[in-house]
Amino acid sequence: MEVVLRPVVAEDLPLLAVGEAPFDDFGPRVPRTEPYSPVLREPGGMAVCDTDGLLLGSVSWIWQQWSPMPESRNPMIGIGLRPEARGRGAGTAAQRALVDLFFRHTNVNRVEASTDVENLAEQRALEKAGFTREGTVRGAQWRAGAFHDCYSYSILRADWAGRTD
């Protein structure tokens, strides 16, 4: 599936409150009232659309830093798809598109993602997008009233440059 990433606009916000999947239950949260920032160098996000402009969901990112050196700063990405967009390859395509934006428009060496150990669909999507599973992060995610383990994933600039897809 081919997707397009674009800035989130206010009209998208009610459609992006996906929440129906078992891995979306993070408890009560205040609904987002402002669109994400599309600026790659700060926390933000973008809308995921099909080639006809239909809103499928969103991708977002926060920044991690592994040492005091600014070169070790990297984005951790996430995705939320509307129920009708799941299982069609949109997640893989959107995560690939976002990784491409980071490697083309920033100097990061690494893009990270994580997902619940039970979220097999997202594990497949990340691996199809070129990510490598690095390990288990124990008890890291509060969801559905309890702490859950996650799998940590990453893709490096060298991995992206050497892909054959």
N, CA and C of each residue as an Amber inpcrd file, in Angstrom:
protein
   495
   0.8420000  -1.1740000   0.0000000   0.0000000   0.0000000   0.0000000
   0.8870000   1.2370000   0.0000000   0.4890000   2.2370000  -0.7420000
   1.2050000   3.5050000  -0.7790000   0.4760000   4.5070000   0.1030000
   1.2500000   5.2560000   0.8970000   0.6570000   6.2660000   1.7720000
   1.3630000   7.5980000   1.5710000   0.7070000   8.6450000   2.0500000
   1.2430000   9.9990000   2.0140000   1.2140000  10.5240000   3.4430000
   2.3000000  11.1630000   3.8630000   2.3300000  11.8230000   5.1620000
   2.1200000  13.3150000   4.9270000   1.2840000  13.9260000   5.7630000
   1.0330000  15.3610000   5.6700000   0.8090000  15.8980000   7.0780000
   0.9150000  17.2270000   7.2670000   0.6460000  17.7710000   8.5960000
  -0.7840000  17.4540000   9.0420000  -0.9520000  17.2490000  10.3340000
  -2.2780000  17.0560000  10.9270000  -2.9580000  18.4190000  11.0080000
  -4.2300000  18.4670000  10.6480000  -5.0210000  19.6880000  10.7770000
  -6.0970000  19.4480000  11.8330000  -6.6690000  20.5290000  12.3440000
  -7.6550000  20.4240000  13.4230000  -8.8080000  19.4860000  13.0690000
  -9.2500000  19.4760000  11.8230000 -10.3780000  18.6240000  11.4060000
 -10.0420000  17.1290000  11.5140000  -8.7410000  16.7890000  11.5410000
  -8.3350000  15.3840000  11.6680000  -8.4950000  14.8550000  13.0840000
  -8.4090000  15.7320000  14.0750000  -8.2930000  15.2920000  15.4620000
  -9.3940000  14.3380000  15.9180000 -10.6820000  14.5990000  15.6360000
 -11.7010000  13.6360000  16.0850000 -11.5520000  12.2660000  15.4160000
 -11.0160000  12.2380000  14.2240000 -10.8550000  10.9750000  13.4940000
  -9.6260000  10.1990000  13.9320000  -8.7140000  10.8630000  14.6480000
  -7.4770000  10.2090000  15.0750000  -7.5810000   9.6070000  16.4710000
  -8.6930000   9.7760000  17.1430000  -8.9020000   9.1780000  18.4620000
  -9.3140000   7.7300000  18.2530000  -8.3530000   6.8890000  17.8350000
  -8.6610000   5.5250000  17.3950000  -9.1810000   4.6450000  18.5210000
  -8.4230000   4.3610000  19.5300000  -8.8360000   3.7280000  20.7530000
  -9.5860000   2.4090000  20.7510000  -9.8800000   1.7770000  19.6230000
 -10.6670000   0.5420000  19.6390000  -9.8290000  -0.7210000  19.7180000
  -8.5430000  -0.6680000  19.4240000  -7.7040000  -1.8620000  19.4580000
  -7.3030000  -2.1710000  20.9000000  -7.0490000  -3.4300000  21.2120000
  -6.6630000  -3.7690000  22.5920000  -5.3650000  -3.0860000  23.0260000
  -4.5510000  -2.6720000  22.0880000  -3.2760000  -2.0400000  22.4360000
  -3.3900000  -0.5220000  22.5080000  -4.6040000   0.0020000  22.4170000
  -4.8550000   1.4450000  22.5190000  -5.3490000   1.8540000  23.9000000
  -5.5510000   0.9090000  24.8110000  -6.1510000   1.2110000  26.1070000
  -5.1090000   1.7280000  27.0920000  -4.8070000   3.0240000  26.9880000
  -3.8440000   3.6490000  27.8880000  -4.5530000   4.3750000  29.0200000
  -5.8510000   4.1630000  29.1710000  -6.6090000   4.8080000  30.2290000
  -7.1450000   6.1550000  29.7920000  -7.8810000   6.7980000  30.6770000
  -8.4630000   8.0940000  30.3180000  -7.3660000   9.1170000  30.0070000
  -7.5420000   9.7960000  28.9080000  -6.6120000  10.8650000  28.5320000
  -7.4240000  12.0290000  28.0020000  -6.9140000  13.2050000  28.2140000
  -7.5650000  14.3970000  27.6860000  -7.4220000  14.3700000  26.1650000
  -8.5070000  14.5530000  25.4170000  -8.4000000  14.5400000  23.9500000
  -7.4810000  15.6590000  23.4500000  -6.7410000  15.3590000  22.4160000
  -5.8510000  16.3490000  21.8000000  -6.7050000  17.4480000  21.1820000
  -6.3400000  18.6960000  21.4530000  -7.0830000  19.8270000  20.8960000
  -6.2570000  20.6200000  19.8910000  -4.9760000  20.3290000  19.8180000
  -4.0840000  21.0170000  18.8790000  -3.4120000  19.9830000  17.9910000
  -3.2650000  20.2660000  16.7020000  -2.5380000  19.3390000  15.8380000
  -1.0930000  19.1630000  16.2890000  -0.5080000  18.0400000  15.9290000
   0.9080000  17.7930000  16.1840000   1.7450000  18.8060000  15.4190000
   2.9610000  19.0250000  15.8950000   3.9200000  19.7990000  15.1210000
   4.5210000  18.8710000  14.0690000   4.6040000  19.3070000  12.7950000
   5.2390000  18.4670000  11.7760000   6.7550000  18.6820000  11.6950000
   7.3140000  19.4950000  12.5940000   8.7470000  19.7920000  12.5570000
   9.5140000  18.5920000  13.0960000  10.4130000  18.0440000  12.2940000
  11.1080000  16.8130000  12.6560000  12.0290000  16.9670000  13.8600000
  12.5150000  18.1470000  14.1460000  13.4820000  18.3280000  15.2260000
  12.8510000  18.5330000  16.5990000  11.5420000  18.4890000  16.6950000
  10.8560000  18.5960000  17.9820000   9.8100000  17.4930000  18.0540000
   9.2570000  17.1990000  19.2530000   8.2080000  16.1680000  19.3070000
   7.0630000  16.5460000  18.3680000   6.5280000  15.5590000  17.6680000
   5.4730000  15.8980000  16.7230000   4.8310000  14.6950000  16.0930000
   4.1760000  14.9500000  14.9720000   3.4960000  13.8850000  14.2690000
   2.9520000  14.3560000  12.9390000   2.4810000  13.3980000  12.1550000
   1.9110000  13.6840000  10.8460000   0.7340000  12.7480000  10.6010000
  -0.1740000  13.2100000   9.7580000  -1.3010000  12.3810000   9.3400000
  -0.8210000  11.3740000   8.2980000  -1.4130000  10.2040000   8.3200000
  -1.1660000   9.1640000   7.3250000  -2.4190000   9.0900000   6.4590000
  -2.2570000   9.2760000   5.1570000  -3.3860000   9.2350000   4.2190000
  -3.0850000   8.2720000   3.0950000  -4.1410000   7.7550000   2.4580000
  -3.9240000   6.9840000   1.2370000  -3.7020000   7.9710000   0.0940000
  -3.4470000   7.4730000  -1.0840000  -3.1200000   8.3570000  -2.2070000
  -4.3110000   9.1830000  -2.6810000  -5.5270000   8.8440000  -2.2290000
  -6.7070000   9.6510000  -2.5390000  -6.9660000  10.7130000  -1.4690000
  -6.1250000  10.7560000  -0.4300000  -6.2770000  11.7480000   0.6290000
  -7.1100000  11.2850000   1.8090000  -7.5770000  10.0370000   1.8110000
  -8.3720000   9.5150000   2.9210000  -7.4810000   9.3370000   4.1440000
  -7.8890000   9.8900000   5.2840000  -7.1260000   9.8080000   6.5200000
  -7.1580000   8.3840000   7.0670000  -5.9700000   7.8000000   7.2410000
  -5.8450000   6.4320000   7.7440000  -5.4210000   6.3850000   9.2060000
  -4.7430000   7.4350000   9.6630000  -4.2280000   7.4530000  11.0310000
  -3.1510000   8.5050000  11.1630000  -2.2370000   8.2700000  12.0940000
  -1.1370000   9.2160000  12.2810000   0.1130000   8.4930000  12.7510000
   1.2430000   9.1200000  12.4820000   2.5260000   8.7110000  13.0380000
   2.9920000   9.8550000  13.9300000   3.7460000   9.5220000  14.9540000
   4.2390000  10.5550000  15.8580000   5.6310000  10.1810000  16.3250000
   6.2850000  11.1310000  16.9910000   7.6250000  10.8730000  17.4910000
   7.9050000  11.7420000  18.7060000   8.7650000  11.1880000  19.5540000
   9.3780000  11.9230000  20.6480000  10.8780000  11.7210000  20.4870000
  11.6490000  12.4440000  21.2490000  13.1110000  12.3480000  21.1250000
  13.7260000  11.6890000  22.3460000  14.6830000  10.8000000  22.0940000
  15.4780000  10.1110000  23.1150000  16.9180000  10.5800000  22.9740000
  17.6820000  10.4490000  24.0350000  19.1090000  10.7670000  23.9390000
  19.8690000   9.7540000  24.7710000  20.8400000   9.0900000  24.1500000
  21.5540000   7.9850000  24.7750000  22.8410000   8.3970000  25.4700000
  23.2890000   9.6040000  25.3030000  24.4790000  10.0940000  26.0030000
  24.3990000  11.6120000  26.0300000  25.3360000  12.2650000  26.7090000
  25.2910000  13.7270000  26.7410000  25.5570000  14.3830000  25.3790000
  26.1010000  13.6380000  24.4580000  26.4580000  14.1970000  23.1530000
  25.2080000  14.3720000  22.2830000  25.0470000  15.5300000  21.6480000
  23.8500000  15.7600000  20.8200000  23.7360000  14.7810000  19.6500000
  24.8380000  14.2110000  19.2210000  24.8010000  13.2460000  18.1140000
  24.0600000  11.9570000  18.4920000  23.8870000  11.7100000  19.7890000
  23.2100000  10.4710000  20.2110000  21.7000000  10.6510000  20.3510000
  21.1990000  11.8030000  19.9710000  19.7560000  12.0750000  20.0290000
  19.0640000  11.3850000  18.8510000  17.9340000  10.7380000  19.1230000
  17.2070000  10.0740000  18.0400000  15.7100000  10.0420000  18.3300000
  14.8890000   9.9470000  17.2740000  13.4410000   9.8740000  17.4800000
  12.9810000   8.4590000  17.8130000  11.9620000   8.3940000  18.6670000
  11.2180000   7.1560000  18.8930000   9.8520000   7.3920000  18.2700000
   9.4810000   6.5350000  17.3250000   8.2530000   6.7500000  16.5740000
   7.1320000   5.8490000  17.0710000   5.9100000   6.2900000  16.8050000
   4.7260000   5.5100000  17.1210000   3.6980000   5.6910000  16.0220000
   2.6970000   4.8380000  16.0170000   1.6690000   4.9010000  14.9840000
   0.3180000   4.5540000  15.5880000  -0.7100000   5.1730000  15.0590000
  -2.0920000   4.8400000  15.4010000  -2.8990000   4.8350000  14.1210000
  -3.4920000   3.7050000  13.8020000  -4.2840000   3.5930000  12.5770000
  -5.7640000   3.4520000  12.9120000  -6.5900000   4.0550000  12.0880000
  -8.0360000   3.8870000  12.2140000  -8.3690000   2.4140000  11.9330000
  -9.4110000   1.8650000  12.5420000  -9.7130000   0.4380000  12.3970000
  -9.8000000  -0.0300000  10.9430000 -10.3960000   0.7790000  10.0780000
 -10.5520000   0.3570000   8.6810000  -9.2370000   0.3650000   7.8980000
  -8.1930000   0.9390000   8.4560000  -6.8950000   0.9940000   7.7690000
  -5.9600000  -0.1320000   8.1980000  -6.3230000  -0.8570000   9.2310000
  -5.4380000  -1.9030000   9.7660000  -5.4320000  -3.1420000   8.8820000
  -4.2780000  -3.8030000   8.8520000  -4.1520000  -5.0610000   8.1290000
  -4.0110000  -4.9170000   6.6290000  -3.7450000  -3.7030000   6.1380000
  -3.6410000  -3.4670000   4.6970000  -2.2530000  -3.0040000   4.2690000
  -1.2900000  -2.9750000   5.2130000   0.0640000  -2.5290000   4.8880000
   0.3010000  -1.0520000   5.1190000  -0.7080000  -0.3350000   5.6040000
  -0.5450000   1.1030000   5.8270000   0.4750000   1.3910000   6.9260000
   0.4980000   0.5660000   7.9680000   1.4460000   0.7820000   9.0660000
   2.8790000   0.6400000   8.6100000   3.1520000  -0.4020000   7.8590000
   4.5010000  -0.6010000   7.3250000   4.8860000   0.5690000   6.4270000
   4.0050000   0.9400000   5.5030000   4.3050000   2.0190000   4.5570000
   4.4990000   3.3550000   5.2730000   3.6630000   3.6350000   6.2790000
   3.7740000   4.9030000   7.0040000   5.0710000   4.9740000   7.8000000
   5.4340000   3.8720000   8.4370000   6.6760000   3.8710000   9.2190000
   7.8920000   3.9680000   8.3010000   7.8420000   3.3300000   7.1530000
   8.9300000   3.4960000   6.1720000   9.0430000   4.9510000   5.7240000
   7.9010000   5.5650000   5.4280000   7.9110000   6.9600000   4.9690000
   8.4710000   7.8880000   6.0420000   8.1170000   7.6310000   7.2970000
   8.6210000   8.4830000   8.3710000  10.1180000   8.2840000   8.5800000
  10.5750000   7.0480000   8.5560000  12.0190000   6.7790000   8.6680000
  12.7620000   7.4900000   7.5420000  12.2300000   7.4130000   6.3380000
  12.8590000   8.0790000   5.1950000  12.9660000   9.5860000   5.4280000
  11.9110000  10.1990000   5.9550000  11.9650000  11.6350000   6.2530000
  13.0700000  11.9460000   7.2530000  13.1650000  11.1570000   8.3130000
  14.2100000  11.4160000   9.3090000  15.6100000  11.2470000   8.7200000
  15.8320000  10.2090000   7.9450000  17.1730000  10.0060000   7.4010000
  17.5010000  10.9930000   6.2820000  16.5060000  11.4830000   5.5750000
  16.7710000  12.4660000   4.5160000  16.9210000  13.8870000   5.0240000
  16.2010000  14.2150000   6.1090000  16.1400000  15.6150000   6.5220000
  16.7520000  15.9290000   7.8850000  17.3460000  14.9300000   8.5310000
  18.0730000  15.1730000   9.7770000  19.3790000  14.3810000   9.7070000
  20.2160000  14.5590000  10.7160000  21.4670000  13.8090000  10.7410000
  21.4260000  12.6590000  11.7430000  20.2390000  12.2100000  12.1560000
  20.1470000  11.1130000  13.1250000  20.7560000   9.8420000  12.5510000
  21.2910000   9.0300000  13.4470000  21.8490000   7.7460000  13.0490000
  20.8880000   6.5950000  13.3280000  19.8690000   6.8670000  14.1460000
  19.0150000   5.7940000  14.6470000  17.5840000   6.2950000  14.7840000
  16.6270000   5.4460000  14.4060000  15.2130000   5.6830000  14.6670000
  14.7340000   4.4790000  15.4710000  14.0120000   4.7450000  16.5510000
  13.5370000   3.6840000  17.4420000  12.0260000   3.5520000  17.3840000
  11.5540000   2.3890000  17.7980000  10.1280000   2.1420000  17.9970000
  10.0150000   1.0620000  19.0620000   8.8690000   0.9860000  19.6910000
   8.6170000  -0.1220000  20.6080000   7.1540000  -0.5080000  20.4900000
   6.8700000  -1.7390000  20.8820000   5.4910000  -2.2080000  20.8530000
   5.3020000  -3.2820000  21.9030000   4.0770000  -3.4360000  22.3260000
   3.7150000  -4.4540000  23.3060000   4.1290000  -5.8370000  22.7900000
   4.6110000  -6.6810000  23.6880000   5.0410000  -8.0230000  23.2680000
   3.9000000  -8.8480000  22.6800000   2.6560000  -8.4690000  22.9700000
   1.5100000  -9.1880000  22.4160000   1.0140000  -8.6050000  21.0950000
   1.5550000  -7.4760000  20.6820000   1.0730000  -6.8010000  19.4640000
   1.8070000  -7.3550000  18.2370000   1.3650000  -8.5130000  17.8030000
   2.0290000  -9.2040000  16.6880000   1.9340000  -8.4300000  15.3810000
   0.8170000  -7.7510000  15.1430000   0.6460000  -6.9950000  13.8980000
   1.6860000  -5.8750000  13.8060000   1.9010000  -5.1520000  14.8980000
   2.8860000  -4.0700000  14.8690000   4.3080000  -4.6160000  14.7890000
   4.5650000  -5.7490000  15.4090000   5.8900000  -6.3670000  15.2830000
   6.1740000  -6.6940000  13.8210000   5.1950000  -7.2820000  13.1350000
   5.3640000  -7.6100000  11.7040000   5.5660000  -6.3420000  10.8880000
   4.7780000  -5.2990000  11.1680000   4.8880000  -4.0480000  10.4120000
   6.2740000  -3.4360000  10.5840000   6.7690000  -3.3980000  11.8090000
   8.1010000  -2.8240000  12.0440000   9.1820000  -3.6330000  11.3310000
   9.0970000  -4.9490000  11.4060000  10.1110000  -5.7860000  10.7510000
  10.0420000  -5.6380000   9.2380000   8.8420000  -5.5640000   8.6650000
   8.7020000  -5.3310000   7.2190000   9.2330000  -3.9600000   6.8250000
   9.1440000  -2.9870000   7.7470000   9.6490000  -1.6400000   7.4730000
  11.1700000  -1.5650000   7.5970000  11.8100000  -2.6470000   8.0510000
  13.2670000  -2.6820000   8.1280000  13.8480000  -2.5730000   9.5220000
  12.9950000  -2.5180000  10.5450000  13.4760000  -2.4170000  11.9150000
  13.9850000  -3.7640000  12.4160000  14.9270000  -3.7240000  13.3560000
  15.4750000  -4.9040000  14.0050000  15.0230000  -4.9240000  15.4610000
  14.5280000  -6.0570000  15.9040000  14.1660000  -6.1950000  17.3180000
  15.4550000  -6.2710000  18.1200000  15.5500000  -5.4250000  19.1400000
  16.7640000  -5.3640000  19.9540000  16.6210000  -6.0890000  21.2860000
  15.4220000  -6.1570000  21.8120000  15.2580000  -6.8130000  23.1010000
  13.9400000  -6.4770000  23.7480000  13.7910000  -6.9550000  24.9790000
  12.5760000  -6.7480000  25.7480000  12.8100000  -5.6480000  26.7740000
  11.8640000  -4.7380000  26.8490000  11.8810000  -3.6930000  27.8630000
  10.7920000  -4.0960000  28.8650000  11.2300000  -4.5160000  30.0420000
  10.3010000  -5.1090000  31.0060000   9.4690000  -4.0510000  31.7290000
   8.1550000  -4.3200000  31.8220000   7.2530000  -3.4980000  32.6150000
   7.2650000  -2.0220000  32.2650000   7.4750000  -1.6880000  31.0040000
   7.6730000  -0.2950000  30.6100000   6.3890000   0.4400000  30.2580000
   5.3620000  -0.2800000  29.8570000   4.1750000   0.3750000  29.3290000
   2.9670000   0.1280000  30.2310000   2.3470000   1.2180000  30.6750000
   1.1020000   1.1090000  31.4290000  -0.0420000   1.0620000  30.4240000
  -0.7770000  -0.0330000  30.4060000  -1.8860000  -0.1950000  29.4720000
  -2.8910000  -1.1460000  30.0980000  -4.1760000  -0.8500000  29.8900000
  -5.2640000  -1.7140000  30.3610000  -5.1350000  -2.0200000  31.8570000
  -4.7090000  -1.0330000  32.6290000  -4.6760000  -1.1790000  34.0760000
  -3.5000000  -1.9370000  34.6500000  -2.4820000  -2.2180000  33.8350000
  -1.3180000  -2.9630000  34.3340000  -0.0820000  -2.5970000  33.5140000
   1.0800000  -2.9200000  34.0680000   2.3200000  -2.7240000  33.3180000
   2.5440000  -3.9060000  32.3840000   3.0330000  -3.6070000  31.1820000
   3.2800000  -4.6370000  30.1710000   4.7050000  -4.5000000  29.6450000
   5.2500000  -5.6270000  29.2170000   6.5580000  -5.6270000  28.5630000
   6.4050000  -5.1680000  27.1260000   7.4750000  -4.6020000  26.5930000
   7.5130000  -4.1650000  25.1980000   8.7510000  -4.7400000  24.5250000
   8.6970000  -4.8190000  23.2200000   9.8870000  -5.1090000  22.4360000
  10.4190000  -3.7930000  21.9000000  11.7160000  -3.6360000  21.9770000
  12.3930000  -2.4470000  21.4590000  12.9280000  -2.7530000  20.0620000
  12.7270000  -1.8140000  19.1510000  13.1690000  -1.9450000  17.7610000
  13.9830000  -0.7180000  17.3690000  14.8610000  -0.8940000  16.3920000
  15.5660000   0.2600000  15.8230000  15.9240000  -0.0230000  14.3700000
  16.2000000   1.0630000  13.6820000  16.7850000   0.9910000  12.3520000
  17.8610000   2.0610000  12.3100000  19.0230000   1.7050000  11.7920000
  20.1510000   2.6260000  11.6940000  20.2490000   3.1930000  10.2890000
  20.8890000   4.3280000  10.1960000  21.0900000   4.9720000   8.8920000
  21.7420000   3.9920000   7.9050000  22.7340000   3.2190000   8.3590000
  23.4150000   2.2510000   7.4770000  22.4450000   1.1610000   7.0160000
  21.5380000   0.7320000   7.8980000  20.5200000  -0.2610000   7.5130000
  19.6450000   0.2980000   6.3960000  19.2350000   1.5500000   6.5720000
  18.3360000   2.1900000   5.6100000  19.0250000   2.3590000   4.2650000
  20.2750000   2.8040000   4.3010000  21.0240000   3.0050000   3.0600000
  21.2660000   1.6860000   2.3290000  21.3740000   0.5860000   3.0790000
  21.6840000  -0.7090000   2.4670000  20.4810000  -1.5530000   2.1210000
  19.2720000  -1.0130000   2.2910000  18.0770000  -1.8190000   2.0080000
  17.9580000  -2.1090000   0.5160000  17.2540000  -3.1730000   0.1990000
  17.1140000  -3.5980000  -1.1970000  15.6710000  -3.5480000  -1.6800000
  14.7570000  -2.9210000  -0.9220000  13.3450000  -2.9060000  -1.3450000
  13.0590000  -1.8530000  -2.3710000
